[in-house]
Structure formats: structure tokens, C-alpha cells
């Protein structure tokens, strides 16, 4: 079975600083996608960043970047220049590349940005 | 930007009553999902739907649950006889074949069973 592990239930970061959220996953498959989703207090689930497993280059979206280590099955999220609006629950998620497969979610990391 | 729309945003129902949660996925998406999240906890998969039939369902999705795509646009989740433990946030999601934009989630329906 596929599992996604987020070992940091809560983290905090000073505004304008950088923070890294950890995620590891377990699968025997080779073709898959990894995602980070943000869930602010409004409870909406918002896609932050997406990584295709066959691409070695780490994905980047503005202040958000990932460190994808396929051999280690690690997929961490780095948030640079943290802003108050980054305060949210962050979920790491995994899915297979083909088919109607669902998303496997981690348990989430609650990030608080301190002014 | 296209979005997934869910209604209602909040529903309160009495235990044992039937509820229908509604979703309008993004129009050119092919795969549809329901997830639920009990307050402050993990997001749990309920069911996936493709080509007008269920592709996969979790053990949570028992005989009390059903899904339908009656008219090619709406995608509904029905709970036949609600229990207190069905109280949760229910999210609908859809995606295209290529996963270019990931899974797009609706803003959720908060279901409270009293």
C-alpha cells in the first residue's frame, strides 16, 4: 500500500524567513506524481506545487520549491520569504501517473507564520 | 480560472436522514472524486468515478453511500441514513487526464449530523 508520511505535525517560522516541510512516501511504482496542497483556515484545498517522478528537476513556483529525492522517497517543500498568508495546513500527496487513481494524503503539517 | 463548485457550503441534518451533497466539476475533466476530512484530521478518500462508473472506493464508502453523475455536469454524493460519525468536511475534486493542474478541489461542504 502507498503511504505518505509527514513527521512534523506543527511548525512555525518568522515572517520573511525560510521554512522546509518534510514528506516521505513509500511505493514500489516508478511513475507517479507528488503534490503539496495548502489548506488555509477557510478549509479550501489549494494546489501549491506539483512534481512528476520521472523529472529529475525540482519543481518551483515563485516562493515555493521542492527537494525531490526519488531514491530516498523524499519530497520536501521549501517556502522562501514566508508571508502571513502562508499560515495554513500543508498536505503532501501522492498519486499514480495513470488511471483514475486517487490521491494519497499525508497527515499534514500546520504552519504558522509569526509576524 | 475554472473551479469546482460545491453546494451547500454547510448542511445540518438529523441522524438517520438522507443527505445529498452536490458538486459541479470542471467541464473538461474526466475523473471525479469525493474525499472527507473529519475536523483537524487526515483527508480520507471515499470514491473515484470515471466513464460514468465507480473506479475505486474505500472501505468507508459502504452501502450507505452512493454517487451519481445524473446529467453530465453534476456529481452527487448521497448518504442514505446519516450517523453522527459522518460529520465532516466533504470535498469534491476533479482532474483532467494529464494531471497538468493536479486535482482541483471544491471549497467543501461541512456536514453536521445532530
Short mmCIF file of C-alpha atoms in Angstrom, two decimals:
data_model
loop_
_atom_site.label_atom_id
_atom_site.label_comp_id
_atom_site.label_asym_id
_atom_site.label_seq_id
_atom_site.Cartn_x
_atom_site.Cartn_y
_atom_site.Cartn_z
CA UNK A 1 0.00 0.00 0.00
CA UNK A 2 1.08 3.53 -0.66
CA UNK A 3 1.82 5.66 2.38
CA UNK A 4 2.71 9.31 2.77
CA UNK A 5 4.37 10.44 5.99
CA UNK A 6 4.67 13.96 7.31
CA UNK A 7 6.65 13.80 10.52
CA UNK A 8 6.18 17.43 11.58
CA UNK A 9 2.64 17.99 12.90
CA UNK A 10 3.35 21.68 13.59
CA UNK A 11 5.94 24.21 12.57
CA UNK A 12 6.40 27.93 12.86
CA UNK A 13 8.52 30.42 11.00
CA UNK A 14 9.24 34.11 11.32
CA UNK A 15 7.85 36.30 8.58
CA UNK A 16 10.32 36.72 5.69
CA UNK A 17 12.31 33.65 6.78
CA UNK A 18 12.57 30.29 5.02
CA UNK A 19 11.00 27.06 6.22
CA UNK A 20 11.14 23.47 4.96
CA UNK A 21 8.35 20.96 5.43
CA UNK A 22 9.24 17.27 5.22
CA UNK A 23 7.45 14.46 3.44
CA UNK A 24 8.39 10.88 2.74
CA UNK A 25 6.40 8.31 0.83
CA UNK A 26 6.51 4.65 0.09
CA UNK A 27 5.66 3.00 -3.20
CA UNK A 28 7.01 0.25 -5.40
CA UNK A 29 5.81 2.03 -8.54
CA UNK A 30 8.02 4.12 -10.77
CA UNK A 31 5.55 6.50 -12.43
CA UNK A 32 3.75 8.85 -10.12
CA UNK A 33 3.09 12.45 -9.19
CA UNK A 34 3.69 14.24 -5.93
CA UNK A 35 1.89 17.34 -4.74
CA UNK A 36 1.81 19.83 -1.94
CA UNK A 37 -1.60 21.22 -1.07
CA UNK A 38 -2.28 24.16 1.21
CA UNK A 39 -5.40 24.31 3.38
CA UNK A 40 -5.88 27.74 4.98
CA UNK A 41 -8.45 28.37 7.72
CA UNK A 42 -11.12 28.66 5.02
CA UNK A 43 -10.60 24.87 4.56
CA UNK A 44 -10.24 25.19 0.78
CA UNK A 45 -7.65 22.78 -0.64
CA UNK A 46 -5.26 24.70 -2.87
CA UNK A 47 -2.55 23.19 -5.05
CA UNK A 48 0.85 24.66 -4.20
CA UNK A 49 3.21 22.67 -6.36
CA UNK A 50 3.40 19.50 -8.41
CA UNK A 51 6.28 17.17 -9.27
CA UNK A 52 6.40 14.39 -11.84
CA UNK A 53 8.51 11.49 -10.64
CA UNK A 54 10.23 10.96 -13.98
CA UNK A 55 11.54 14.53 -13.98
CA UNK A 56 14.77 14.97 -12.10
CA UNK A 57 14.50 18.74 -11.99
CA UNK A 58 12.89 20.05 -8.83
CA UNK A 59 9.65 21.96 -9.34
CA UNK A 60 9.48 25.65 -8.46
CA UNK A 61 6.52 28.01 -8.17
CA UNK A 62 7.54 31.52 -7.13
CA UNK A 63 8.48 31.32 -3.42
CA UNK A 64 7.74 27.59 -3.25
CA UNK A 65 10.19 24.91 -4.30
CA UNK A 66 10.65 21.23 -3.65
CA UNK A 67 13.59 18.97 -2.98
CA UNK A 68 12.65 15.71 -4.67
CA UNK A 69 14.90 12.79 -3.83
CA UNK A 70 13.44 9.82 -5.68
CA UNK A 71 15.82 7.19 -4.35
CA UNK A 72 15.20 8.30 -0.80
CA UNK A 73 11.45 8.73 -1.50
CA UNK A 74 11.57 12.19 -0.04
CA UNK A 75 9.66 15.26 -1.18
CA UNK A 76 10.19 18.34 0.98
CA UNK A 77 8.66 21.77 0.44
CA UNK A 78 10.67 24.94 0.92
CA UNK A 79 8.86 28.21 1.42
CA UNK A 80 11.08 31.25 0.99
CA UNK A 81 10.31 34.76 2.25
CA UNK A 82 7.40 33.44 4.34
CA UNK A 83 4.32 35.62 4.43
CA UNK A 84 1.46 35.78 6.91
CA UNK A 85 -0.84 34.36 4.23
CA UNK A 86 1.24 31.19 4.18
CA UNK A 87 -0.22 30.25 7.56
CA UNK A 88 -2.13 27.05 6.79
CA UNK A 89 -2.16 23.29 6.96
CA UNK A 90 0.10 21.77 4.31
CA UNK A 91 -0.56 18.32 2.94
CA UNK A 92 1.84 16.21 0.93
CA UNK A 93 0.06 13.90 -1.52
CA UNK A 94 0.88 11.15 -3.99
CA UNK A 95 -0.87 9.57 -6.96
CA UNK A 96 -0.02 7.17 -9.74
CA UNK A 97 0.53 8.57 -13.17
CA UNK A 98 -2.12 6.56 -14.99
CA UNK A 99 -5.69 5.61 -14.37
CA UNK A 100 -8.34 7.10 -12.15
CA UNK A 101 -6.21 6.75 -9.06
CA UNK A 102 -6.99 8.75 -6.03
CA UNK A 103 -4.68 10.99 -4.05
CA UNK A 104 -2.97 9.53 -1.01
CA UNK A 105 -2.55 12.25 1.59
CA UNK A 106 -0.15 12.66 4.46
CA UNK A 107 -1.42 13.74 7.87
CA UNK A 108 -0.45 17.36 7.30
CA UNK A 109 1.84 19.96 8.86
CA UNK A 110 0.31 23.01 10.47
CA UNK A 111 2.50 26.00 9.60
CA UNK A 112 2.23 29.27 11.47
CA UNK A 113 3.99 32.38 10.17
CA UNK A 114 4.82 34.71 13.03
CA UNK A 115 4.83 38.45 12.36
CA UNK B 1 -9.75 30.16 -13.69
CA UNK B 2 -12.06 27.12 -13.81
CA UNK B 3 -13.23 25.88 -10.46
CA UNK B 4 -15.09 23.04 -8.82
CA UNK B 5 -18.31 24.22 -7.19
CA UNK B 6 -19.87 22.53 -4.19
CA UNK B 7 -23.25 23.13 -2.61
CA UNK B 8 -24.32 23.61 0.06
CA UNK B 9 -21.36 25.03 1.96
CA UNK B 10 -22.84 23.86 5.25
CA UNK B 11 -25.58 21.34 5.97
CA UNK B 12 -27.04 20.32 9.29
CA UNK B 13 -29.10 17.14 9.35
CA UNK B 14 -30.66 14.85 11.89
CA UNK B 15 -29.23 11.40 12.43
CA UNK B 16 -30.90 8.89 10.17
CA UNK B 17 -31.81 11.41 7.49
CA UNK B 18 -30.62 11.26 3.90
CA UNK B 19 -28.36 13.98 2.55
CA UNK B 20 -27.18 14.78 -0.95
CA UNK B 21 -24.02 16.76 -1.45
CA UNK B 22 -23.65 18.38 -4.83
CA UNK B 23 -20.64 19.17 -6.94
CA UNK B 24 -20.10 20.68 -10.36
CA UNK B 25 -16.66 19.57 -11.57
CA UNK B 26 -14.61 21.41 -14.18
CA UNK B 27 -16.29 20.79 -17.51
CA UNK B 28 -13.49 19.09 -19.45
CA UNK B 29 -12.30 16.94 -16.57
CA UNK B 30 -12.72 13.19 -16.79
CA UNK B 31 -12.09 11.91 -13.27
CA UNK B 32 -14.13 12.79 -10.21
CA UNK B 33 -13.60 12.12 -6.55
CA UNK B 34 -15.10 12.55 -3.11
CA UNK B 35 -12.94 12.95 -0.04
CA UNK B 36 -13.81 13.69 3.53
CA UNK B 37 -11.94 15.31 6.36
CA UNK B 38 -13.04 14.95 9.93
CA UNK B 39 -12.15 18.18 11.71
CA UNK B 40 -8.41 18.61 12.07
CA UNK B 41 -7.65 15.16 10.77
CA UNK B 42 -6.37 13.47 7.67
CA UNK B 43 -8.06 13.79 4.29
CA UNK B 44 -9.66 10.43 3.50
CA UNK B 45 -10.52 9.06 0.09
CA UNK B 46 -14.11 7.92 -0.40
CA UNK B 47 -14.66 7.17 -4.08
CA UNK B 48 -13.43 7.84 -7.60
CA UNK B 49 -15.65 7.98 -10.67
CA UNK B 50 -14.72 7.72 -14.33
CA UNK B 51 -16.64 6.98 -17.50
CA UNK B 52 -19.93 7.01 -15.61
CA UNK B 53 -18.99 4.38 -13.12
CA UNK B 54 -17.16 3.96 -9.86
CA UNK B 55 -13.46 3.24 -10.42
CA UNK B 56 -12.43 2.69 -6.86
CA UNK B 57 -13.92 3.06 -3.41
CA UNK B 58 -12.53 2.94 0.08
CA UNK B 59 -13.80 0.86 2.98
CA UNK B 60 -15.50 3.99 4.30
CA UNK B 61 -17.73 4.02 1.21
CA UNK B 62 -20.20 1.36 2.36
CA UNK B 63 -23.79 0.70 1.30
CA UNK B 64 -24.92 3.92 2.93
CA UNK B 65 -23.04 5.94 0.32
CA UNK B 66 -23.73 6.33 -3.38
CA UNK B 67 -22.56 8.63 -6.16
CA UNK B 68 -24.21 9.77 -9.33
CA UNK B 69 -23.48 11.92 -12.33
CA UNK B 70 -27.07 12.32 -13.50
CA UNK B 71 -26.79 14.95 -16.21
CA UNK B 72 -23.18 15.16 -17.35
CA UNK B 73 -22.35 18.14 -15.17
CA UNK B 74 -23.41 17.49 -11.58
CA UNK B 75 -21.67 14.91 -9.46
CA UNK B 76 -23.50 14.00 -6.26
CA UNK B 77 -22.71 12.10 -3.09
CA UNK B 78 -25.67 10.64 -1.23
CA UNK B 79 -25.58 9.38 2.32
CA UNK B 80 -28.72 7.33 2.88
CA UNK B 81 -29.01 7.29 6.65
CA UNK B 82 -26.60 9.65 8.32
CA UNK B 83 -24.75 8.80 11.52
CA UNK B 84 -23.08 11.13 13.99
CA UNK B 85 -19.67 9.97 12.75
CA UNK B 86 -20.49 11.17 9.23
CA UNK B 87 -19.99 14.73 10.49
CA UNK B 88 -17.06 16.02 8.47
CA UNK B 89 -15.98 18.28 5.66
CA UNK B 90 -16.69 16.65 2.31
CA UNK B 91 -14.59 17.67 -0.67
CA UNK B 92 -15.30 17.02 -4.30
CA UNK B 93 -12.35 17.01 -6.70
CA UNK B 94 -11.85 16.58 -10.41
CA UNK B 95 -8.90 16.28 -12.71
CA UNK B 96 -8.00 16.00 -16.36
CA UNK B 97 -6.20 13.05 -17.92
CA UNK B 98 -2.75 14.58 -17.84
CA UNK B 99 -2.75 15.89 -14.26
CA UNK B 100 -1.18 19.10 -15.50
CA UNK B 101 -3.02 21.12 -12.88
CA UNK B 102 -3.24 18.43 -10.26
CA UNK B 103 -6.53 17.62 -8.64
CA UNK B 104 -8.83 20.64 -8.34
CA UNK B 105 -10.86 20.68 -5.17
CA UNK B 106 -14.11 22.39 -4.38
CA UNK B 107 -14.42 24.52 -1.28
CA UNK B 108 -16.16 21.72 0.57
CA UNK B 109 -19.44 21.02 2.31
CA UNK B 110 -19.38 20.97 6.08
CA UNK B 111 -21.84 18.27 7.14
CA UNK B 112 -23.04 18.30 10.73
CA UNK B 113 -25.15 15.37 11.91
CA UNK B 114 -27.06 16.02 15.14
#
